[in-house]
Tab-separated table of C-alpha atoms in Angstrom:
chain	number	residue	atom	x	y	z
U	1	UNK	CA	10.666	30.741	11.165
U	2	UNK	CA	9.675	27.866	9.552
U	3	UNK	CA	9.358	24.668	11.901
U	4	UNK	CA	8.949	21.154	10.563
U	5	UNK	CA	8.869	17.988	13.813
U	6	UNK	CA	8.883	14.573	12.878
U	7	UNK	CA	7.356	15.182	9.580
U	8	UNK	CA	6.602	11.342	7.329
U	9	UNK	CA	5.993	10.723	3.990
U	10	UNK	CA	4.860	6.776	2.417
U	11	UNK	CA	5.008	6.525	-1.040
U	12	UNK	CA	3.370	3.495	-2.138
U	13	UNK	CA	3.223	1.745	1.130
U	14	UNK	CA	7.167	2.432	1.458
U	15	UNK	CA	8.567	5.485	3.727
U	16	UNK	CA	9.922	7.775	1.816
U	17	UNK	CA	11.494	9.594	4.553
U	18	UNK	CA	10.758	9.816	8.555
U	19	UNK	CA	10.477	12.042	11.575
U	20	UNK	CA	12.099	14.698	9.241
U	21	UNK	CA	12.757	17.881	11.967
U	22	UNK	CA	14.728	20.938	11.986
U	23	UNK	CA	13.895	24.823	12.123
U	24	UNK	CA	14.982	27.381	9.501
U	25	UNK	CA	15.175	31.228	10.222
U	26	UNK	CA	17.039	34.215	11.529
U	27	UNK	CA	18.632	34.433	6.750
U	28	UNK	CA	20.298	31.021	7.456
U	29	UNK	CA	21.083	29.731	3.530
U	30	UNK	CA	20.332	26.165	3.847
U	31	UNK	CA	21.658	23.320	0.883
U	32	UNK	CA	19.034	19.899	1.003
U	33	UNK	CA	20.941	17.320	-0.486
U	34	UNK	CA	20.293	13.605	-1.090
U	35	UNK	CA	19.898	10.683	-3.693
U	36	UNK	CA	17.569	11.127	-6.819
U	37	UNK	CA	14.093	9.861	-5.646
U	38	UNK	CA	14.699	10.347	-1.861
U	39	UNK	CA	12.181	12.725	-1.540
U	40	UNK	CA	13.262	15.889	-1.589
U	41	UNK	CA	10.853	17.830	-4.109
U	42	UNK	CA	8.149	16.107	-2.415
U	43	UNK	CA	9.468	17.568	0.790
U	44	UNK	CA	9.171	21.010	-0.676
U	45	UNK	CA	6.047	20.070	-2.261
U	46	UNK	CA	4.485	19.083	1.800
U	47	UNK	CA	5.782	22.596	3.008
U	48	UNK	CA	4.447	24.568	0.290
U	49	UNK	CA	0.882	22.601	1.128
U	50	UNK	CA	0.617	20.792	-2.464
U	51	UNK	CA	2.132	17.506	-1.406
U	52	UNK	CA	-0.709	16.053	1.581
U	53	UNK	CA	1.574	14.938	4.914
U	54	UNK	CA	1.024	11.360	6.291
U	55	UNK	CA	2.417	12.365	9.966
U	56	UNK	CA	4.372	15.246	11.679
U	57	UNK	CA	3.567	19.168	11.825
U	58	UNK	CA	4.851	21.766	9.619
U	59	UNK	CA	4.421	25.457	11.119
U	60	UNK	CA	5.227	28.716	10.264
U	61	UNK	CA	5.531	32.063	12.365
U	62	UNK	CA	4.662	34.740	10.195
U	63	UNK	CA	6.781	33.887	7.147
U	64	UNK	CA	6.106	33.792	3.633
U	65	UNK	CA	7.080	31.369	1.136
U	66	UNK	CA	8.035	31.676	-2.226
U	67	UNK	CA	8.719	28.795	-3.967
U	68	UNK	CA	10.753	28.241	-7.091
U	69	UNK	CA	9.679	24.637	-8.921
U	70	UNK	CA	11.857	22.213	-10.588
U	71	UNK	CA	10.248	22.624	-13.799
U	72	UNK	CA	7.873	24.872	-15.014
U	73	UNK	CA	6.637	26.984	-17.901
U	74	UNK	CA	5.196	30.103	-19.793
U	75	UNK	CA	2.882	28.554	-22.329
U	76	UNK	CA	-0.261	30.389	-21.517
U	77	UNK	CA	2.578	33.800	-22.265
U	78	UNK	CA	3.632	35.095	-25.937
U	79	UNK	CA	5.804	37.982	-24.488
U	80	UNK	CA	7.391	39.117	-22.128
U	81	UNK	CA	5.058	41.741	-22.258
U	82	UNK	CA	2.035	39.777	-21.268
U	83	UNK	CA	3.403	37.789	-18.323
U	84	UNK	CA	4.457	41.358	-16.909
U	85	UNK	CA	0.556	42.252	-17.177
U	86	UNK	CA	-0.689	38.826	-15.708
U	87	UNK	CA	1.671	39.838	-12.996
U	88	UNK	CA	0.156	43.354	-11.714
U	89	UNK	CA	-3.340	42.972	-12.150
U	90	UNK	CA	-2.885	44.631	-9.371
U	91	UNK	CA	-1.728	48.392	-10.282
U	92	UNK	CA	-0.448	49.480	-7.094
U	93	UNK	CA	2.463	46.624	-7.703
U	94	UNK	CA	3.623	48.858	-10.426
U	95	UNK	CA	6.365	50.403	-9.104
U	96	UNK	CA	7.605	47.386	-7.236
U	97	UNK	CA	7.351	44.570	-9.992
U	98	UNK	CA	10.082	47.604	-11.499
U	99	UNK	CA	12.447	47.735	-8.400
U	100	UNK	CA	12.322	44.189	-8.921
U	101	UNK	CA	12.732	44.204	-12.393
U	102	UNK	CA	16.431	46.361	-12.276
U	103	UNK	CA	16.951	44.072	-8.977
U	104	UNK	CA	17.255	40.898	-11.403
U	105	UNK	CA	19.118	42.588	-14.842
U	106	UNK	CA	15.445	42.621	-16.820
U	107	UNK	CA	14.240	45.472	-17.374
U	108	UNK	CA	15.624	45.952	-20.644
U	109	UNK	CA	14.300	43.302	-21.663
U	110	UNK	CA	11.806	44.284	-23.844
U	111	UNK	CA	7.849	43.804	-23.917
U	112	UNK	CA	7.922	42.101	-27.323
U	113	UNK	CA	10.114	39.649	-26.588
U	114	UNK	CA	8.710	36.027	-27.367
U	115	UNK	CA	8.877	34.568	-23.680
U	116	UNK	CA	9.669	31.299	-24.810
U	117	UNK	CA	12.401	32.371	-26.776
U	118	UNK	CA	14.093	33.802	-23.661
U	119	UNK	CA	17.030	32.277	-22.357
U	120	UNK	CA	16.910	29.135	-19.819
U	121	UNK	CA	18.573	32.303	-17.010
U	122	UNK	CA	16.275	34.797	-18.332
U	123	UNK	CA	13.160	32.719	-17.689
U	124	UNK	CA	13.880	31.917	-13.860
U	125	UNK	CA	14.800	35.154	-13.476
U	126	UNK	CA	10.984	36.267	-14.731
U	127	UNK	CA	9.396	33.236	-12.122
U	128	UNK	CA	11.880	34.778	-9.952
U	129	UNK	CA	9.952	38.345	-10.577
U	130	UNK	CA	6.636	37.032	-9.938
U	131	UNK	CA	7.883	35.183	-6.872
U	132	UNK	CA	9.481	38.243	-4.745
U	133	UNK	CA	6.342	40.682	-6.296
U	134	UNK	CA	4.415	38.865	-2.785
U	135	UNK	CA	7.820	39.639	-0.771
U	136	UNK	CA	8.859	36.294	0.793
U	137	UNK	CA	10.602	35.810	3.811
U	138	UNK	CA	11.483	32.668	3.001
U	139	UNK	CA	12.656	30.990	-0.548
U	140	UNK	CA	12.127	27.613	-1.518
U	141	UNK	CA	14.079	26.844	-4.667
U	142	UNK	CA	13.973	22.912	-6.235
U	143	UNK	CA	17.448	22.835	-7.942
U	144	UNK	CA	17.561	26.869	-9.178
U	145	UNK	CA	21.051	26.220	-10.961
U	146	UNK	CA	20.225	23.732	-13.694
U	147	UNK	CA	19.751	25.623	-16.966
U	148	UNK	CA	22.094	28.403	-15.837
U	149	UNK	CA	24.834	29.129	-17.167
U	150	UNK	CA	28.858	30.452	-15.685
U	151	UNK	CA	27.529	34.430	-15.437
U	152	UNK	CA	23.887	33.115	-14.725
U	153	UNK	CA	25.480	31.353	-11.590
U	154	UNK	CA	27.543	33.898	-10.646
U	155	UNK	CA	24.636	36.041	-10.529
U	156	UNK	CA	22.427	33.646	-8.271
U	157	UNK	CA	25.300	33.083	-6.131
U	158	UNK	CA	24.938	37.397	-5.201
U	159	UNK	CA	21.128	36.974	-5.503
U	160	UNK	CA	21.104	34.229	-3.003
U	161	UNK	CA	23.830	35.517	-0.305
U	162	UNK	CA	21.956	39.190	-0.210
U	163	UNK	CA	18.314	37.790	-0.697
U	164	UNK	CA	16.986	39.447	3.247
U	165	UNK	CA	15.618	36.788	4.371
U	166	UNK	CA	16.145	32.777	4.500
U	167	UNK	CA	16.570	30.069	1.836
U	168	UNK	CA	15.882	26.356	1.435
U	169	UNK	CA	17.347	24.777	-1.630
U	170	UNK	CA	17.482	21.702	-3.284
U	171	UNK	CA	20.878	21.682	-5.206
U	172	UNK	CA	23.336	19.092	-6.709
U	173	UNK	CA	26.256	22.330	-7.289
U	174	UNK	CA	28.744	21.626	-5.263
U	175	UNK	CA	30.345	24.904	-6.241
U	176	UNK	CA	27.272	26.832	-6.026
U	177	UNK	CA	26.798	24.876	-2.628
U	178	UNK	CA	30.357	26.470	-1.225
U	179	UNK	CA	29.296	29.896	-2.237
U	180	UNK	CA	26.102	30.182	-1.097
U	181	UNK	CA	25.025	27.462	1.736
U	182	UNK	CA	25.330	28.145	5.728
U	183	UNK	CA	24.361	24.707	6.050
U	184	UNK	CA	24.025	21.563	4.440
U	185	UNK	CA	20.667	19.602	5.107
U	186	UNK	CA	21.119	16.147	4.206
U	187	UNK	CA	18.497	13.048	3.418
U	188	UNK	CA	20.295	9.743	3.833
U	189	UNK	CA	18.650	6.367	4.931
U	190	UNK	CA	15.268	7.773	5.170
U	191	UNK	CA	16.111	10.553	7.624
U	192	UNK	CA	17.567	13.984	7.734
U	193	UNK	CA	21.233	14.491	9.025
U	194	UNK	CA	22.241	18.596	9.268
U	195	UNK	CA	25.288	20.210	8.995
U	196	UNK	CA	26.973	23.356	9.248
U	197	UNK	CA	28.900	25.143	6.750
U	198	UNK	CA	29.315	24.563	2.979
U	199	UNK	CA	29.725	21.618	0.470
U	200	UNK	CA	33.142	21.210	1.593
U	201	UNK	CA	32.265	20.991	5.029
U	202	UNK	CA	29.571	18.668	4.673
U	203	UNK	CA	32.612	16.126	3.102
U	204	UNK	CA	34.514	16.717	5.909
U	205	UNK	CA	31.849	16.536	8.717
U	206	UNK	CA	30.122	13.296	6.968
U	207	UNK	CA	33.224	11.413	6.980
U	208	UNK	CA	34.207	12.169	10.290
U	209	UNK	CA	30.360	11.178	10.723
U	210	UNK	CA	31.041	8.052	9.139
U	211	UNK	CA	33.893	6.874	11.052
U	212	UNK	CA	32.560	7.520	14.479
U	213	UNK	CA	29.395	5.321	13.160
U	214	UNK	CA	31.530	2.636	11.999
U	215	UNK	CA	34.041	2.432	15.087
U	216	UNK	CA	29.863	2.583	17.018
U	217	UNK	CA	29.154	-0.353	14.929
U	218	UNK	CA	32.271	-2.251	15.342
U	219	UNK	CA	32.361	-2.585	19.123
U	220	UNK	CA	28.377	-2.826	19.439
U	221	UNK	CA	29.026	-6.063	17.069
U	222	UNK	CA	32.093	-7.063	19.562
U	223	UNK	CA	29.792	-6.674	22.630
U	224	UNK	CA	27.017	-8.930	20.545
U	225	UNK	CA	29.634	-11.772	20.427
U	226	UNK	CA	30.936	-11.069	23.755
U	227	UNK	CA	27.193	-11.716	25.158
U	228	UNK	CA	26.142	-14.582	22.523
U	229	UNK	CA	29.049	-16.233	24.089
U	230	UNK	CA	28.019	-15.624	27.930
U	231	UNK	CA	24.650	-17.447	26.468
U	232	UNK	CA	26.301	-19.603	25.375
U	233	UNK	CA	28.140	-20.586	28.719
U	234	UNK	CA	24.974	-20.117	30.202
U	235	UNK	CA	23.680	-23.032	28.244
U	236	UNK	CA	25.979	-25.280	29.433
U	237	UNK	CA	24.721	-24.702	33.481
U	238	UNK	CA	23.653	-28.493	34.932
U	239	UNK	CA	21.610	-26.597	37.494
U	240	UNK	CA	18.377	-26.312	35.213
U	241	UNK	CA	17.631	-22.737	37.960
U	242	UNK	CA	20.783	-21.643	37.975
U	243	UNK	CA	20.802	-22.254	33.805
U	244	UNK	CA	17.116	-19.850	33.643
U	245	UNK	CA	18.992	-17.179	35.838
U	246	UNK	CA	22.199	-16.368	33.863
U	247	UNK	CA	20.463	-16.843	30.251
U	248	UNK	CA	17.489	-14.260	31.533
U	249	UNK	CA	20.695	-11.894	32.664
U	250	UNK	CA	22.626	-12.317	29.750
U	251	UNK	CA	19.810	-11.228	27.670
U	252	UNK	CA	18.201	-8.507	29.418
U	253	UNK	CA	22.081	-7.318	28.663
U	254	UNK	CA	21.611	-8.362	25.500
U	255	UNK	CA	18.365	-5.638	25.124
U	256	UNK	CA	19.883	-3.211	27.402
U	257	UNK	CA	23.217	-2.873	25.729
U	258	UNK	CA	22.223	-3.757	22.032
U	259	UNK	CA	19.426	-4.116	20.799
U	260	UNK	CA	17.606	-1.425	22.512
U	261	UNK	CA	19.509	1.419	20.201
U	262	UNK	CA	20.990	-1.181	17.104
U	263	UNK	CA	23.319	0.644	14.995
U	264	UNK	CA	23.174	-0.575	11.047
U	265	UNK	CA	26.470	-0.798	9.327
U	266	UNK	CA	26.776	2.436	7.641
U	267	UNK	CA	26.233	1.567	3.762
U	268	UNK	CA	27.539	4.345	1.579
U	269	UNK	CA	25.477	5.785	-1.724
U	270	UNK	CA	26.985	4.542	-4.590
U	271	UNK	CA	26.251	4.292	-8.592
U	272	UNK	CA	27.964	1.418	-9.999
U	273	UNK	CA	26.418	1.015	-13.572
U	274	UNK	CA	28.205	3.545	-15.158
U	275	UNK	CA	31.623	3.390	-17.283
U	276	UNK	CA	32.812	4.850	-20.709
U	277	UNK	CA	34.985	2.443	-22.802
U	278	UNK	CA	36.477	3.233	-26.058
U	279	UNK	CA	40.046	4.752	-26.921
U	280	UNK	CA	42.136	6.275	-29.361
U	281	UNK	CA	45.816	6.646	-30.214
U	282	UNK	CA	47.941	9.753	-29.126
U	283	UNK	CA	47.771	11.514	-32.062
U	284	UNK	CA	44.504	10.505	-34.058
U	285	UNK	CA	42.390	13.471	-35.510
U	286	UNK	CA	39.031	13.343	-33.996
U	287	UNK	CA	37.976	16.342	-35.181
U	288	UNK	CA	38.695	19.355	-37.542
U	289	UNK	CA	36.554	22.517	-37.219
U	290	UNK	CA	37.872	24.796	-40.259
U	291	UNK	CA	36.345	28.175	-40.981
U	292	UNK	CA	32.747	27.279	-39.385
U	293	UNK	CA	30.198	29.870	-39.944
U	294	UNK	CA	26.317	30.149	-39.155
U	295	UNK	CA	23.958	32.098	-39.471
U	296	UNK	CA	19.538	31.889	-38.362
U	297	UNK	CA	18.429	34.399	-40.720
U	298	UNK	CA	20.118	37.820	-40.750
U	299	UNK	CA	21.706	36.771	-37.081
U	300	UNK	CA	25.093	35.465	-36.879
U	301	UNK	CA	25.627	32.907	-34.558
U	302	UNK	CA	29.468	31.580	-35.173
U	303	UNK	CA	31.504	33.624	-37.536
U	304	UNK	CA	35.210	31.448	-38.372
U	305	UNK	CA	35.375	29.716	-35.850
U	306	UNK	CA	38.309	26.674	-36.259
U	307	UNK	CA	40.003	24.010	-34.205
U	308	UNK	CA	41.027	20.704	-33.628
U	309	UNK	CA	41.149	17.830	-30.536
U	310	UNK	CA	43.626	15.171	-31.050
U	311	UNK	CA	43.999	11.794	-29.387
U	312	UNK	CA	42.598	11.854	-26.077
U	313	UNK	CA	42.361	15.473	-25.452
U	314	UNK	CA	39.479	16.873	-23.276
U	315	UNK	CA	37.994	20.404	-23.951
U	316	UNK	CA	36.043	22.461	-21.896
U	317	UNK	CA	33.632	24.759	-24.033
U	318	UNK	CA	31.538	27.274	-22.332
U	319	UNK	CA	29.665	30.448	-22.775
U	320	UNK	CA	26.546	32.184	-21.717
U	321	UNK	CA	23.564	30.541	-22.793
U	322	UNK	CA	22.592	31.423	-26.441
U	323	UNK	CA	26.147	31.669	-27.290
U	324	UNK	CA	25.889	29.399	-29.891
U	325	UNK	CA	27.378	26.089	-27.958
U	326	UNK	CA	24.261	23.784	-29.339
U	327	UNK	CA	24.455	24.847	-32.596
U	328	UNK	CA	28.087	23.978	-32.927
U	329	UNK	CA	27.367	20.758	-31.660
U	330	UNK	CA	24.461	19.761	-33.974
U	331	UNK	CA	26.655	20.928	-37.135
U	332	UNK	CA	29.219	18.561	-35.484
U	333	UNK	CA	27.407	15.929	-35.246
U	334	UNK	CA	25.591	16.422	-38.426
U	335	UNK	CA	22.256	17.752	-37.130
U	336	UNK	CA	22.737	20.793	-38.636
U	337	UNK	CA	24.288	22.239	-41.720
U	338	UNK	CA	26.460	25.441	-41.601
U	339	UNK	CA	26.240	28.414	-43.569
U	340	UNK	CA	29.724	28.598	-44.616
U	341	UNK	CA	33.012	26.199	-43.898
U	342	UNK	CA	33.298	22.485	-42.122
U	343	UNK	CA	33.364	20.422	-39.471
U	344	UNK	CA	34.656	16.697	-39.632
U	345	UNK	CA	34.836	13.837	-37.570
U	346	UNK	CA	37.901	11.894	-38.033
U	347	UNK	CA	37.822	8.697	-40.247
U	348	UNK	CA	36.837	5.316	-38.484
U	349	UNK	CA	36.407	7.844	-35.036
U	350	UNK	CA	33.693	6.124	-33.229
U	351	UNK	CA	31.668	9.352	-31.844
U	352	UNK	CA	28.634	9.683	-29.304
U	353	UNK	CA	26.640	12.473	-28.337
U	354	UNK	CA	24.804	12.974	-25.140
U	355	UNK	CA	21.875	15.911	-25.394
U	356	UNK	CA	20.781	17.843	-22.015
U	357	UNK	CA	17.175	17.824	-22.643
U	358	UNK	CA	15.048	15.139	-21.573
U	359	UNK	CA	12.354	16.537	-24.228
U	360	UNK	CA	12.528	13.291	-26.671
U	361	UNK	CA	11.776	10.792	-23.947
U	362	UNK	CA	8.504	8.704	-24.651
U	363	UNK	CA	7.159	9.778	-20.929
U	364	UNK	CA	4.053	7.668	-21.597
U	365	UNK	CA	6.364	4.775	-21.560
U	366	UNK	CA	7.185	2.094	-19.003
U	367	UNK	CA	10.666	2.096	-17.805
U	368	UNK	CA	11.189	-2.170	-18.230
U	369	UNK	CA	9.618	-1.400	-21.806
U	370	UNK	CA	12.095	1.507	-22.699
U	371	UNK	CA	15.332	-0.599	-21.429
U	372	UNK	CA	13.770	-3.434	-24.445
U	373	UNK	CA	13.965	-0.929	-26.806
U	374	UNK	CA	17.020	1.106	-25.994
U	375	UNK	CA	19.326	-2.676	-24.793
U	376	UNK	CA	17.431	-5.602	-25.957
U	377	UNK	CA	17.941	-6.825	-22.517
U	378	UNK	CA	15.313	-9.562	-20.907
U	379	UNK	CA	13.030	-8.587	-18.063
U	380	UNK	CA	15.864	-10.045	-15.953
U	381	UNK	CA	18.882	-8.587	-17.175
U	382	UNK	CA	16.988	-5.311	-17.094
U	383	UNK	CA	16.527	-5.114	-13.247
U	384	UNK	CA	19.877	-6.273	-12.964
U	385	UNK	CA	21.160	-3.088	-15.380
U	386	UNK	CA	18.741	-0.663	-12.860
U	387	UNK	CA	19.773	-2.403	-9.630
U	388	UNK	CA	23.319	-1.150	-10.382
U	389	UNK	CA	21.931	2.219	-10.885
U	390	UNK	CA	20.274	2.006	-7.815
U	391	UNK	CA	16.899	1.658	-9.201
U	392	UNK	CA	14.180	-0.987	-7.215
U	393	UNK	CA	12.389	-3.642	-8.691
U	394	UNK	CA	9.148	-1.141	-8.327
U	395	UNK	CA	10.762	1.275	-10.926
U	396	UNK	CA	10.425	-0.974	-13.914
U	397	UNK	CA	6.862	-0.467	-13.588
U	398	UNK	CA	7.113	2.902	-13.688
U	399	UNK	CA	6.406	5.367	-16.700
U	400	UNK	CA	10.024	7.445	-17.593
U	401	UNK	CA	6.781	10.086	-16.648
U	402	UNK	CA	6.377	9.175	-12.972
U	403	UNK	CA	10.687	9.077	-12.559
U	404	UNK	CA	11.782	12.268	-10.916
U	405	UNK	CA	14.159	14.568	-13.462
U	406	UNK	CA	17.359	13.360	-12.119
U	407	UNK	CA	16.228	9.633	-12.365
U	408	UNK	CA	15.308	10.001	-16.177
U	409	UNK	CA	18.971	11.120	-16.253
U	410	UNK	CA	20.761	9.019	-14.336
U	411	UNK	CA	18.636	6.037	-16.342
U	412	UNK	CA	19.496	7.983	-19.883
U	413	UNK	CA	23.269	8.750	-19.332
U	414	UNK	CA	24.054	4.719	-18.179
U	415	UNK	CA	22.164	3.795	-21.710
U	416	UNK	CA	24.533	6.241	-22.713
U	417	UNK	CA	27.497	4.552	-21.493
U	418	UNK	CA	26.797	0.783	-22.577
U	419	UNK	CA	28.072	2.328	-26.194
U	420	UNK	CA	31.821	1.842	-27.211
U	421	UNK	CA	32.966	5.418	-28.393
U	422	UNK	CA	36.114	6.893	-29.509
U	423	UNK	CA	35.086	10.183	-28.877
U	424	UNK	CA	31.902	11.711	-26.663
U	425	UNK	CA	30.019	14.417	-26.913
U	426	UNK	CA	28.296	15.595	-23.944
U	427	UNK	CA	26.317	18.529	-23.668
U	428	UNK	CA	25.804	19.549	-20.109
U	429	UNK	CA	25.596	15.555	-18.673
U	430	UNK	CA	24.989	16.833	-15.329
U	431	UNK	CA	21.805	18.487	-15.380
U	432	UNK	CA	19.505	17.005	-12.811
U	433	UNK	CA	21.612	14.462	-11.402
U	434	UNK	CA	22.409	14.240	-7.540
U	435	UNK	CA	25.798	14.393	-6.305
U	436	UNK	CA	26.390	10.679	-6.440
U	437	UNK	CA	25.963	10.107	-9.612
U	438	UNK	CA	27.986	13.130	-10.695
U	439	UNK	CA	30.460	11.335	-8.915
U	440	UNK	CA	30.400	7.937	-10.714
U	441	UNK	CA	30.554	9.736	-14.368
U	442	UNK	CA	33.487	11.804	-12.944
U	443	UNK	CA	35.049	8.736	-11.808
U	444	UNK	CA	34.498	7.048	-15.178
U	445	UNK	CA	35.526	9.525	-17.288
U	446	UNK	CA	38.802	9.679	-15.395
U	447	UNK	CA	39.130	6.377	-16.800
U	448	UNK	CA	37.877	6.637	-20.142
U	449	UNK	CA	40.660	6.325	-22.833
U	450	UNK	CA	39.321	8.669	-25.517
U	451	UNK	CA	38.673	12.218	-26.638
U	452	UNK	CA	36.495	14.422	-24.773
U	453	UNK	CA	33.942	18.060	-25.779
U	454	UNK	CA	32.564	18.899	-23.096
U	455	UNK	CA	29.393	21.408	-22.418
U	456	UNK	CA	29.265	21.824	-18.711
U	457	UNK	CA	28.553	24.968	-16.605
U	458	UNK	CA	29.480	22.805	-13.403
U	459	UNK	CA	32.379	23.796	-12.293
U	460	UNK	CA	33.027	21.296	-9.786
U	461	UNK	CA	32.718	18.669	-12.193
U	462	UNK	CA	34.855	20.277	-14.927
U	463	UNK	CA	38.212	20.842	-12.410
U	464	UNK	CA	37.263	16.761	-11.255
U	465	UNK	CA	37.438	15.605	-15.388
U	466	UNK	CA	40.678	16.917	-15.957
U	467	UNK	CA	39.781	18.898	-18.830
U	468	UNK	CA	43.535	20.219	-20.966
U	469	UNK	CA	41.822	22.718	-23.037
U	470	UNK	CA	39.128	25.538	-22.422
U	471	UNK	CA	37.664	27.595	-25.303
U	472	UNK	CA	34.711	29.922	-24.789
U	473	UNK	CA	32.427	30.739	-27.448
U	474	UNK	CA	31.619	34.088	-26.407
U	475	UNK	CA	30.734	36.989	-29.792
U	476	UNK	CA	29.885	34.418	-32.293
U	477	UNK	CA	33.969	33.899	-32.161
U	478	UNK	CA	35.931	31.154	-30.453
U	479	UNK	CA	38.862	31.947	-27.655
U	480	UNK	CA	41.026	29.181	-27.209
U	481	UNK	CA	42.351	29.945	-23.309
């Protein structure tokens, strides 16, 4: 069992979370949720010993921890074979590695395959192979589904459900949690709240919890008002001795019935600074792709792809990693010239392209300088912009590299939405984002009056933005479903 008792963490002198206590064992599959920056990854790092404990205890009883970080690389290895060789310096583990590779579906992967040319799903499986070699009894997974395609997600759900041990996973993928989690742990108001069941169960239980909290707060405030009136009446007693006795009695009741276990009014966490603006006419040609083909060397990526988007159509494009989705988007946005055919955006259509990765971000630049460069805002305007996104003035002084991946994603999508577009091209816009930022984007897209081409593996998100046309890119060809 993994036991956490009264764990507290401070960041730059401020409380990140406090008095966190829980126990994980008996093959529980726990999803840890909370807004970006609330301390989820920090908590995991404390458990494995790479982040200092400020207060509290972590106890492991005959458990072996396997940890999959949110970001990792294989830069020191050229090929898959080089990586496998590093894993089995101890030759007694050769047979175990072969069993693991078979379980992960990696046994057919060529040892000569360049490791950095592997898909994100393959990279995660390669990292899992290293973790499983140590035969862990508890897996700690930090946003493991971020770069998985639909097939990868379905495989990973099966892997989690069949794992012969316990799992603590940080996730913002609501469909994934619905299919895997037995418990939801949420960091909220600097503390941990525990719910039994999957994500949908959590939503219902949390709403009930909020309603109960609201009733308790209102009852407390009614009691406070009554006691304040009692104290005010006591002040009017002319006899000093009786007045003092009545005041002391009222003050004791105030302390006993209100202030000792005082409840704050619950404030729902939400994001206000995201709003997609733009619109287009019903029948206007937004995009025409005509007999488009593309090759990398002798390798066909796209073959005879044709489709149109008109008016306010919402189109979901999906396919496995490496199927050519990003290639298609890069051709549409003129970042790449096709081998054959053409892709033309309609006349006078204002379009915006949001890319999924953060590699282009200058991580050594301060947040205030980045906002000024991108939006030409003065410091007070930049602070107001950040506060709408639930950032603090302290975030202004940090570099982009000091933000969590989710915080960087929230900042970049918010900057993107400050511009007006008739046509949005969104490539995995929810990667790294917490549930509440996803909900803000969903709500903004529901109100958006323009056209949408969406690439996403987030099934819950796709459902909530109400796509009208589904296109599957498979075997170099496009199928409209």
